[in-house]
Short mmCIF file of C-alpha atoms in Angstrom, two decimals:
data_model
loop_
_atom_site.label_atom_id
_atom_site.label_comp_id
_atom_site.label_asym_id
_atom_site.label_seq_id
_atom_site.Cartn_x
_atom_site.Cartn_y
_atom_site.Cartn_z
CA UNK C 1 94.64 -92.90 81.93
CA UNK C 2 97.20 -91.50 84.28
CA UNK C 3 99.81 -94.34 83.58
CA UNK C 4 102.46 -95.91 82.02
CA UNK C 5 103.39 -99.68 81.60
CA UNK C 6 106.93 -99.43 80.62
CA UNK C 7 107.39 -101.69 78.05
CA UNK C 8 110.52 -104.01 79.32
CA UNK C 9 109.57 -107.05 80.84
CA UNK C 10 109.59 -108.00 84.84
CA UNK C 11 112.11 -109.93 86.11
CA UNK C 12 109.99 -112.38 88.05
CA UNK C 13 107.47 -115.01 86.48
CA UNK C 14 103.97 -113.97 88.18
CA UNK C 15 100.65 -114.43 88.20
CA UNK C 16 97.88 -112.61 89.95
CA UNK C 17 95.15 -112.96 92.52
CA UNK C 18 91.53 -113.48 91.62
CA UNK C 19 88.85 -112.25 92.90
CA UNK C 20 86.08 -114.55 94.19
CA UNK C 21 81.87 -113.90 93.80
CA UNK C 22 81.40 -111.27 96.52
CA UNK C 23 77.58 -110.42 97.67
CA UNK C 24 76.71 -107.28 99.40
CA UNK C 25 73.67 -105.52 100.88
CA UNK C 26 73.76 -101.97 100.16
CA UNK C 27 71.09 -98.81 100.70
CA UNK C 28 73.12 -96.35 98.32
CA UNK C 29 70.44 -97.31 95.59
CA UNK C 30 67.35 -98.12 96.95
CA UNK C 31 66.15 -99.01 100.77
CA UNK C 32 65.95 -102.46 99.34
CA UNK C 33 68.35 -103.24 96.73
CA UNK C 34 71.09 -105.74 96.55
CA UNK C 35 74.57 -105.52 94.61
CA UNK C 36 76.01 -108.81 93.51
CA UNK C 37 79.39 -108.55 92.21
CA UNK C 38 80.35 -111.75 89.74
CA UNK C 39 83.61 -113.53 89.86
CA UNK C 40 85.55 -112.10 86.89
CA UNK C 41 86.35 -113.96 83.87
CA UNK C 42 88.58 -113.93 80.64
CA UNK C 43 88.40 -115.17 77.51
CA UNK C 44 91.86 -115.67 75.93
CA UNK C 45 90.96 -118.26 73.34
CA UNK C 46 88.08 -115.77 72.08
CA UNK C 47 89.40 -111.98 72.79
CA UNK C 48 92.72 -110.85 71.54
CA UNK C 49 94.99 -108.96 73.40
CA UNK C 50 93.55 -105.29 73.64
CA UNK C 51 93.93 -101.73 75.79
CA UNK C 52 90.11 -101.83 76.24
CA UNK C 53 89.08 -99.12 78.00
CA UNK C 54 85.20 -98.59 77.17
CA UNK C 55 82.26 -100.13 76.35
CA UNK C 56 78.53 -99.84 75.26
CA UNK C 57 75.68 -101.72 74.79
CA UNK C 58 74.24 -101.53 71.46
CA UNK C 59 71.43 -104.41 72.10
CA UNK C 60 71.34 -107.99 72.26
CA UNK C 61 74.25 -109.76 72.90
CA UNK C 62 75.90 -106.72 70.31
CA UNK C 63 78.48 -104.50 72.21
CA UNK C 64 81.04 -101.55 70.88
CA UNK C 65 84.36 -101.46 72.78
CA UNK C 66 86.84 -98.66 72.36
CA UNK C 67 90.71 -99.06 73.03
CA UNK C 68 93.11 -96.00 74.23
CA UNK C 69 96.03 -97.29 71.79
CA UNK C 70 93.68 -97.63 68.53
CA UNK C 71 92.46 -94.31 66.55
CA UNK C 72 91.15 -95.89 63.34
CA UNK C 73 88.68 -98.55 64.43
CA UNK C 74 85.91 -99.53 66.88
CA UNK C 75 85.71 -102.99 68.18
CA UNK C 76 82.23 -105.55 68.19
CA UNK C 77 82.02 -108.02 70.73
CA UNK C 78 79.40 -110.23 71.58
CA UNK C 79 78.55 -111.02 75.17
CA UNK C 80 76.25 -113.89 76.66
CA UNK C 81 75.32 -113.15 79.81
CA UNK C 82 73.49 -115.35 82.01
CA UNK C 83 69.36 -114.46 81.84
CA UNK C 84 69.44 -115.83 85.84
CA UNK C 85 72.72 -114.82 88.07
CA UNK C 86 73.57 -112.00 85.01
CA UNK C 87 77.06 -113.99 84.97
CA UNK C 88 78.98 -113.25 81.86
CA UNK C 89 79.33 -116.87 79.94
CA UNK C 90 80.99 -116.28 76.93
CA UNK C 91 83.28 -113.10 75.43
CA UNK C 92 83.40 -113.03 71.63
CA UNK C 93 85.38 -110.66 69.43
CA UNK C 94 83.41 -110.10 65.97
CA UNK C 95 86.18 -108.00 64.51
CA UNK C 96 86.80 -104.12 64.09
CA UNK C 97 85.01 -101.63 62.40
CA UNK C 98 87.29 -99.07 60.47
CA UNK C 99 86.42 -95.45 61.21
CA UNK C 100 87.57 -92.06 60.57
CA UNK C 101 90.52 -91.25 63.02
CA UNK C 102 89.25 -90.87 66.86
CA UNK C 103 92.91 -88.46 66.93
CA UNK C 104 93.82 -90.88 69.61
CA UNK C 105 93.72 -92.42 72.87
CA UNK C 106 89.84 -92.91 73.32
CA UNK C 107 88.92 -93.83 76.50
CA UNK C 108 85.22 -94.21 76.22
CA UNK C 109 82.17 -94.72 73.89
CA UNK C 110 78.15 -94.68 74.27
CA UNK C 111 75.63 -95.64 71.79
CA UNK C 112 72.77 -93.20 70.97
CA UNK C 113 69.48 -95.25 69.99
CA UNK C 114 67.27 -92.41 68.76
CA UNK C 115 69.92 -91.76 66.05
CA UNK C 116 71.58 -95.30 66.09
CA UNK C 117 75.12 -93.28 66.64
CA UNK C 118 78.32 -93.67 68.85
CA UNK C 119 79.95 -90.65 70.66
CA UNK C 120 84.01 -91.22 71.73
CA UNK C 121 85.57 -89.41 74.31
CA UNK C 122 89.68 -88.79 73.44
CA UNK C 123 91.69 -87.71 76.14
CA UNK C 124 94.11 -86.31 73.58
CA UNK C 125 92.38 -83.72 72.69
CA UNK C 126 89.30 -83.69 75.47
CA UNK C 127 87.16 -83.56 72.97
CA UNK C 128 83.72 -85.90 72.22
CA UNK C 129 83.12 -86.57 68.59
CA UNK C 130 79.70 -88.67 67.24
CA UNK C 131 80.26 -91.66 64.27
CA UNK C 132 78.01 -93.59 62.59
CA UNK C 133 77.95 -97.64 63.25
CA UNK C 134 79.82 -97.74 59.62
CA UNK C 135 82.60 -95.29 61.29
CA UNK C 136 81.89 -92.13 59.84
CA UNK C 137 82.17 -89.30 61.43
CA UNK C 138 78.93 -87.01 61.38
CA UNK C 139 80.61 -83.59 62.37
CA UNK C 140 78.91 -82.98 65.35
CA UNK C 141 80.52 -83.09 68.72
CA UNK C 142 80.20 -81.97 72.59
CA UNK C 143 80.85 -78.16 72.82
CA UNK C 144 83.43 -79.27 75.83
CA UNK C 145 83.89 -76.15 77.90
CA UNK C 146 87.37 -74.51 77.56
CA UNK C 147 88.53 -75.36 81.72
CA UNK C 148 88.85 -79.24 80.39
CA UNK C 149 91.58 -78.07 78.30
CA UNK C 150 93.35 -77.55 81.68
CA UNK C 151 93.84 -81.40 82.04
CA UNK C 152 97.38 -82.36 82.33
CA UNK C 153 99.21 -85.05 80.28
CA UNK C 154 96.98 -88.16 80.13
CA UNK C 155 94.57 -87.29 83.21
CA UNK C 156 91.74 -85.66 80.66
CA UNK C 157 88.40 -87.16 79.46
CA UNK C 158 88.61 -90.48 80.63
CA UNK C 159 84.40 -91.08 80.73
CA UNK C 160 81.69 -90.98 78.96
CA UNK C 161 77.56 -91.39 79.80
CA UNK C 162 74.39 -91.09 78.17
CA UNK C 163 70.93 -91.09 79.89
CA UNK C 164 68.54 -92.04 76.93
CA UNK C 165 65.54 -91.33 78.71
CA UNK C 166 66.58 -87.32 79.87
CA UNK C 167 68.69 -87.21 76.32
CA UNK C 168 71.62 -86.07 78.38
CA UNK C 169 75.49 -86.49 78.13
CA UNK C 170 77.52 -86.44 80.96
CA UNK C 171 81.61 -85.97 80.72
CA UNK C 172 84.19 -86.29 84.26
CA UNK C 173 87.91 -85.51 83.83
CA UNK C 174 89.95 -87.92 85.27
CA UNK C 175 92.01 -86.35 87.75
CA UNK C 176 92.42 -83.24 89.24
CA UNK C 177 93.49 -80.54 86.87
CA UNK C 178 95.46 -77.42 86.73
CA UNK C 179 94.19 -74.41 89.03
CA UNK C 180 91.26 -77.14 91.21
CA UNK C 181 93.74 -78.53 93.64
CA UNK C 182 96.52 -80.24 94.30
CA UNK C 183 96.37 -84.35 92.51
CA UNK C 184 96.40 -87.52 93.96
CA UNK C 185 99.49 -89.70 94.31
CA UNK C 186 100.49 -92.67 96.51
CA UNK C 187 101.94 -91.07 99.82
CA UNK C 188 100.00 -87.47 99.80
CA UNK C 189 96.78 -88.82 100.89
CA UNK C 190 95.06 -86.34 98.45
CA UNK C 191 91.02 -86.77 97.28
CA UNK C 192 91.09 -85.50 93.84
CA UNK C 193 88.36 -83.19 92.77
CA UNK C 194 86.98 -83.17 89.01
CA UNK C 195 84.37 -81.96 86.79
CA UNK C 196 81.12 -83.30 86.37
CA UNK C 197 79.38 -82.01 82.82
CA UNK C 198 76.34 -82.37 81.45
CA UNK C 199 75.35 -81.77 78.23
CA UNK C 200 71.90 -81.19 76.28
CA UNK C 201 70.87 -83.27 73.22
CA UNK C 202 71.90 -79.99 71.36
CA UNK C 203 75.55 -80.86 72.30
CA UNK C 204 75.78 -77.36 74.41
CA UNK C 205 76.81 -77.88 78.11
CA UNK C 206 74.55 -77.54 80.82
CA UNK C 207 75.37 -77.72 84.56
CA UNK C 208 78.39 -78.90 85.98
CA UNK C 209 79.32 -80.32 89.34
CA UNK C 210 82.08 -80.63 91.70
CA UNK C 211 83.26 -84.34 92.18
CA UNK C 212 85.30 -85.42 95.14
CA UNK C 213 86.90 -88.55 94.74
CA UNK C 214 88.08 -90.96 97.88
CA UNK C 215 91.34 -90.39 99.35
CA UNK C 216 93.78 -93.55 97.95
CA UNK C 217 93.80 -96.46 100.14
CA UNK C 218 98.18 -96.15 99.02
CA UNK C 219 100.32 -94.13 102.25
CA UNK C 220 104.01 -95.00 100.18
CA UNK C 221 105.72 -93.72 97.03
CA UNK C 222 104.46 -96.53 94.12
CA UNK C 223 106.38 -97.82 90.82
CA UNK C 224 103.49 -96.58 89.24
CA UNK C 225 100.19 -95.05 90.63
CA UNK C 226 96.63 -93.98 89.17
CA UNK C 227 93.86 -92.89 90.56
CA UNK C 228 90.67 -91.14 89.04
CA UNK C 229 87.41 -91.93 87.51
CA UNK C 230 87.67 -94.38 84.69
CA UNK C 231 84.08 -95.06 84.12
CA UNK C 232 80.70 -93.32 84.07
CA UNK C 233 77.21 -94.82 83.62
CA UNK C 234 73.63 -93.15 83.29
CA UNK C 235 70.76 -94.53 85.29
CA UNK C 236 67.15 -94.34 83.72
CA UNK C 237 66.23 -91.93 86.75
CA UNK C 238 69.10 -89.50 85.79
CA UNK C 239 71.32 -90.90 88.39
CA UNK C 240 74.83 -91.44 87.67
CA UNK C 241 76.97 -94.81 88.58
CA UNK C 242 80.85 -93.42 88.88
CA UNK C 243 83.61 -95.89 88.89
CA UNK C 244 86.56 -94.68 91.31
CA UNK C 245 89.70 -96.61 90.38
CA UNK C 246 93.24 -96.89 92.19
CA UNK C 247 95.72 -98.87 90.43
CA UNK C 248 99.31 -98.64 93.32
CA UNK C 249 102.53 -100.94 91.49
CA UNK C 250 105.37 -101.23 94.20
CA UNK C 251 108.91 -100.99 92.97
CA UNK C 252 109.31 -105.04 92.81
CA UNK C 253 105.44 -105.05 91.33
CA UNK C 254 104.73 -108.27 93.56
CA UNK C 255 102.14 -106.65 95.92
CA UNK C 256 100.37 -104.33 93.17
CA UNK C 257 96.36 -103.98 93.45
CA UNK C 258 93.62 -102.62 92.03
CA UNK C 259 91.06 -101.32 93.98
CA UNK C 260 87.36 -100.14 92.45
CA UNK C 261 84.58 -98.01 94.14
CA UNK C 262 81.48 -97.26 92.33
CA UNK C 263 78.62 -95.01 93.76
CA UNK C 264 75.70 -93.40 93.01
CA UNK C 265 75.28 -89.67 92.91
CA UNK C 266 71.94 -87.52 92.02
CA UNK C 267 72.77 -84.75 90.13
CA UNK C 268 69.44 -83.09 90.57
CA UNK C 269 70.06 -82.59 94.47
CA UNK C 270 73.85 -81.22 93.71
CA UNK C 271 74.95 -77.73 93.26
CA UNK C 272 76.11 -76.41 90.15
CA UNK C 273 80.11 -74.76 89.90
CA UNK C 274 80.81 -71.63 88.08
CA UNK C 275 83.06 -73.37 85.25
CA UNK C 276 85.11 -70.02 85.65
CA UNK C 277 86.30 -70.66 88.91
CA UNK C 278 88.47 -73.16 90.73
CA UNK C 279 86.93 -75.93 92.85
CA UNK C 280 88.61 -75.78 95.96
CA UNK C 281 86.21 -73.93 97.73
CA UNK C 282 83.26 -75.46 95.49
CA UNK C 283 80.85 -77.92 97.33
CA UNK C 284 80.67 -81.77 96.27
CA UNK C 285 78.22 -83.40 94.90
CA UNK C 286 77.11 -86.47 97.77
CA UNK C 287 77.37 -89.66 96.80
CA UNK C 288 76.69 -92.84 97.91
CA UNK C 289 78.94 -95.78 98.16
CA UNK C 290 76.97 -99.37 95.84
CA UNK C 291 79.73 -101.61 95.99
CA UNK C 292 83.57 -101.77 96.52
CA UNK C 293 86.52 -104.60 95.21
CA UNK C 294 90.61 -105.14 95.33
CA UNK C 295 92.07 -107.93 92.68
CA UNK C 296 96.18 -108.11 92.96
CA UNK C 297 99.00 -109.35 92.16
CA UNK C 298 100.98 -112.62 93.86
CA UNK C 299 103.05 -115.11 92.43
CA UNK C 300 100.99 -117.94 92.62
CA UNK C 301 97.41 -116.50 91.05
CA UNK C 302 96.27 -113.88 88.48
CA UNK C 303 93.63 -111.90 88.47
CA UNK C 304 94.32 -108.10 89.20
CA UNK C 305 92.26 -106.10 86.81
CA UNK C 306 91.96 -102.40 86.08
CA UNK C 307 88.63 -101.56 85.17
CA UNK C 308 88.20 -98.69 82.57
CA UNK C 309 85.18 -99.97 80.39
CA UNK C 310 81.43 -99.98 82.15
CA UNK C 311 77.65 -99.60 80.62
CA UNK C 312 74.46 -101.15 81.13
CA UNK C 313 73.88 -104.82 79.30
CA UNK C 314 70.38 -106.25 79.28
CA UNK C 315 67.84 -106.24 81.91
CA UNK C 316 67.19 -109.39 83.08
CA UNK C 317 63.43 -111.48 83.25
CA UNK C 318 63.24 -110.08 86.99
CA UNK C 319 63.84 -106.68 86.55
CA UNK C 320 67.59 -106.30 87.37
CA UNK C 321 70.15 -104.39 85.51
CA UNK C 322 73.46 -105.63 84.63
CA UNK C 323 76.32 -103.42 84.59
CA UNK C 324 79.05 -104.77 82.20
CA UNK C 325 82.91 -104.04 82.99
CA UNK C 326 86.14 -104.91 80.90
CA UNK C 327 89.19 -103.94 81.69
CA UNK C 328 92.44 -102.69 80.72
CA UNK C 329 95.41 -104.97 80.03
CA UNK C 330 97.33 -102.88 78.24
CA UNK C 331 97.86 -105.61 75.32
CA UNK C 332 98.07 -108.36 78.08
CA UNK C 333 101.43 -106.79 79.13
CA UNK C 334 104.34 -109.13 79.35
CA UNK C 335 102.53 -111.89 78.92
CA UNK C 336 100.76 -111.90 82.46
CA UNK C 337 98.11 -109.38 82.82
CA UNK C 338 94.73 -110.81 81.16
CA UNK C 339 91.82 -109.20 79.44
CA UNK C 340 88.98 -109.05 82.50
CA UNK C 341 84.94 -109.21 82.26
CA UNK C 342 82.89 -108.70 85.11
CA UNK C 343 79.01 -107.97 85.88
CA UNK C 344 77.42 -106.25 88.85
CA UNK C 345 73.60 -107.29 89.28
CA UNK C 346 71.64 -104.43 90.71
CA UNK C 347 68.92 -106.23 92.56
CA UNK C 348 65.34 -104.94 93.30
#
């Protein structure tokens, strides 16, 4: 992630806002599909505090979370979700699973069923490495073209996808990097434009796309300020879900939000980049907009919630998918930020 909690405490008690059940009707899917978004819950007497910052579904109620200040373990959790209104009822943390060192700050995991593995993006190192479920390492990774190595400071690999049907891995830098245009702070007004990578079951990349973020919502100089794509999820028709986040922190950090975007883009209708190039002249791949939300921060509630974490949980009795979200608390910092679970309920 783009961002840094500084690790003194604020100097006012707060809490933050929550954000209520919201119910949309959207076309970016499907002439007829809904998008519920659920109210957002946490589970402090279950879930310890954690810097989650991906998830995957590994079947069941079974899920793998990874966090971006852990290198020697995966988490389980377990995850009831409603089989009617796909509302998350209960967050359980099963414990961690040791594994060989992910060379720090992962940002994002996916299970692969044919071969029962788990792939972790770092943004350390941009790479994508594949483990075991018993956290060994298999040797294999994503042959990560060499522009990704252009990502500056913490703005790298920051998600992750798998399609299981197409056998395809998809990668998207966070923000903008070095030589594609100018990034994306709170006053400048700037859309930041990434890399969209796919990636054969052979681990060689395929094509890749230009991605062109929203402009921030933020028109003044923040405390702290990040904006990029935090999440990435693979649709069974090769469409992609992308999660745009904007996290803005004023100066007296009363006021901060978190705003979310997710949309749908096709990558067959897009136009592959030449990796070799810069993007500023490259065209972007459309997207759609599914669904939009803002949590923040007041003194008398709690709630605001940076998303990093997203997959696919079950599909429920009626035929609609569940996307699963946690988010990013970094360790429930100074006592008032929480650890977040929402679903989305993609309606036929």
């Amino acid at each position: 992630m783009c961002w840094y909690m500084h690790r003194s405490k604020w100097m006012v008690s707060v809490r933050v806002i929550s954000l209520l059940v919201l119910t949309l009707s959207t076309t970016a899917l499907g002439a007829q599909e809904m998008v519920r978004i659920n109210k957002q819950r946490s589970f402090p007497q279950s879930v310890p505090p954690g810097d989650y910052s991906g998830i995957t579904w590994l079947g069941g109620s079974d899920y793998a979370v990874v966090c971006d200040k852990t290198n020697d373990a995966y988490m389980r959790f377990s995850i009831d979700i409603d089989s009617l209104s796909g509302d998350i009822r209960q967050v359980r943390f099963l414990g961690k699973q040791p594994m060989a060192s992910t060379r720090r700050d992962a940002e994002d995991i996916v299970f692969v069923p044919q071969d029962s593995t788990l792939f972790i993006c770092c943004e350390s190192d941009n790479e994508v490495w594949e483990y075991r479920l018993d956290g060994s390492t298999t040797g294999r990774k994503l042959m990560v073209p060499a522009v990704y190595k252009k990502a500056t400071g913490n703005c790298g690999l920051e998600a992750l996808a798998y399609d299981a049907v197409h056998r395809r891995f998809w990668i998207v830098n966070e923000s903008t990097m070095v030589g594609d245009g100018e990034q994306a702070t709170a006053s400048n007004g700037v859309a930041n434009r990434l890399r969209l990578q796919a990636f054969g079951c052979d681990m060689q990349p395929l094509q890749q796309y230009c991605y062109l973020m929203e402009p921030p919502k933020a028109d003044k100089p923040a405390y702290l300020f990040a904006m990029g794509v935090s999440a990435l999820t693979a649709m069974d028709d090769g469409r992609l879900l992308v999660l745009e986040r904007e996290f803005y922190v004023p100066k007296g950090k009363l006021g901060a939000y978190a705003y979310c975007r997710l949309f749908c883009v096709e990558p067959e209708k897009g136009r592959p980049v030449d990796t070799a190039r810069p993007l500023a002249d490259a065209t972007p791949i459309e997207k759609k907009l599914v669904c939009e939300w803002r949590t923040s921060l007041s003194l008398l509630n709690h709630g605001v919630a940076n998303y990093e974490g997203m997959c696919f949980g079950p599909t429920l009795a009626d035929g609609r998918r569940i996307l699963v979200l946690v988010s990013d608390s970094q360790h429930q910092y100074a006592g008032v930020l929480k650890d977040w679970f929402r679903t989305i309920v993609i309606e036929p």
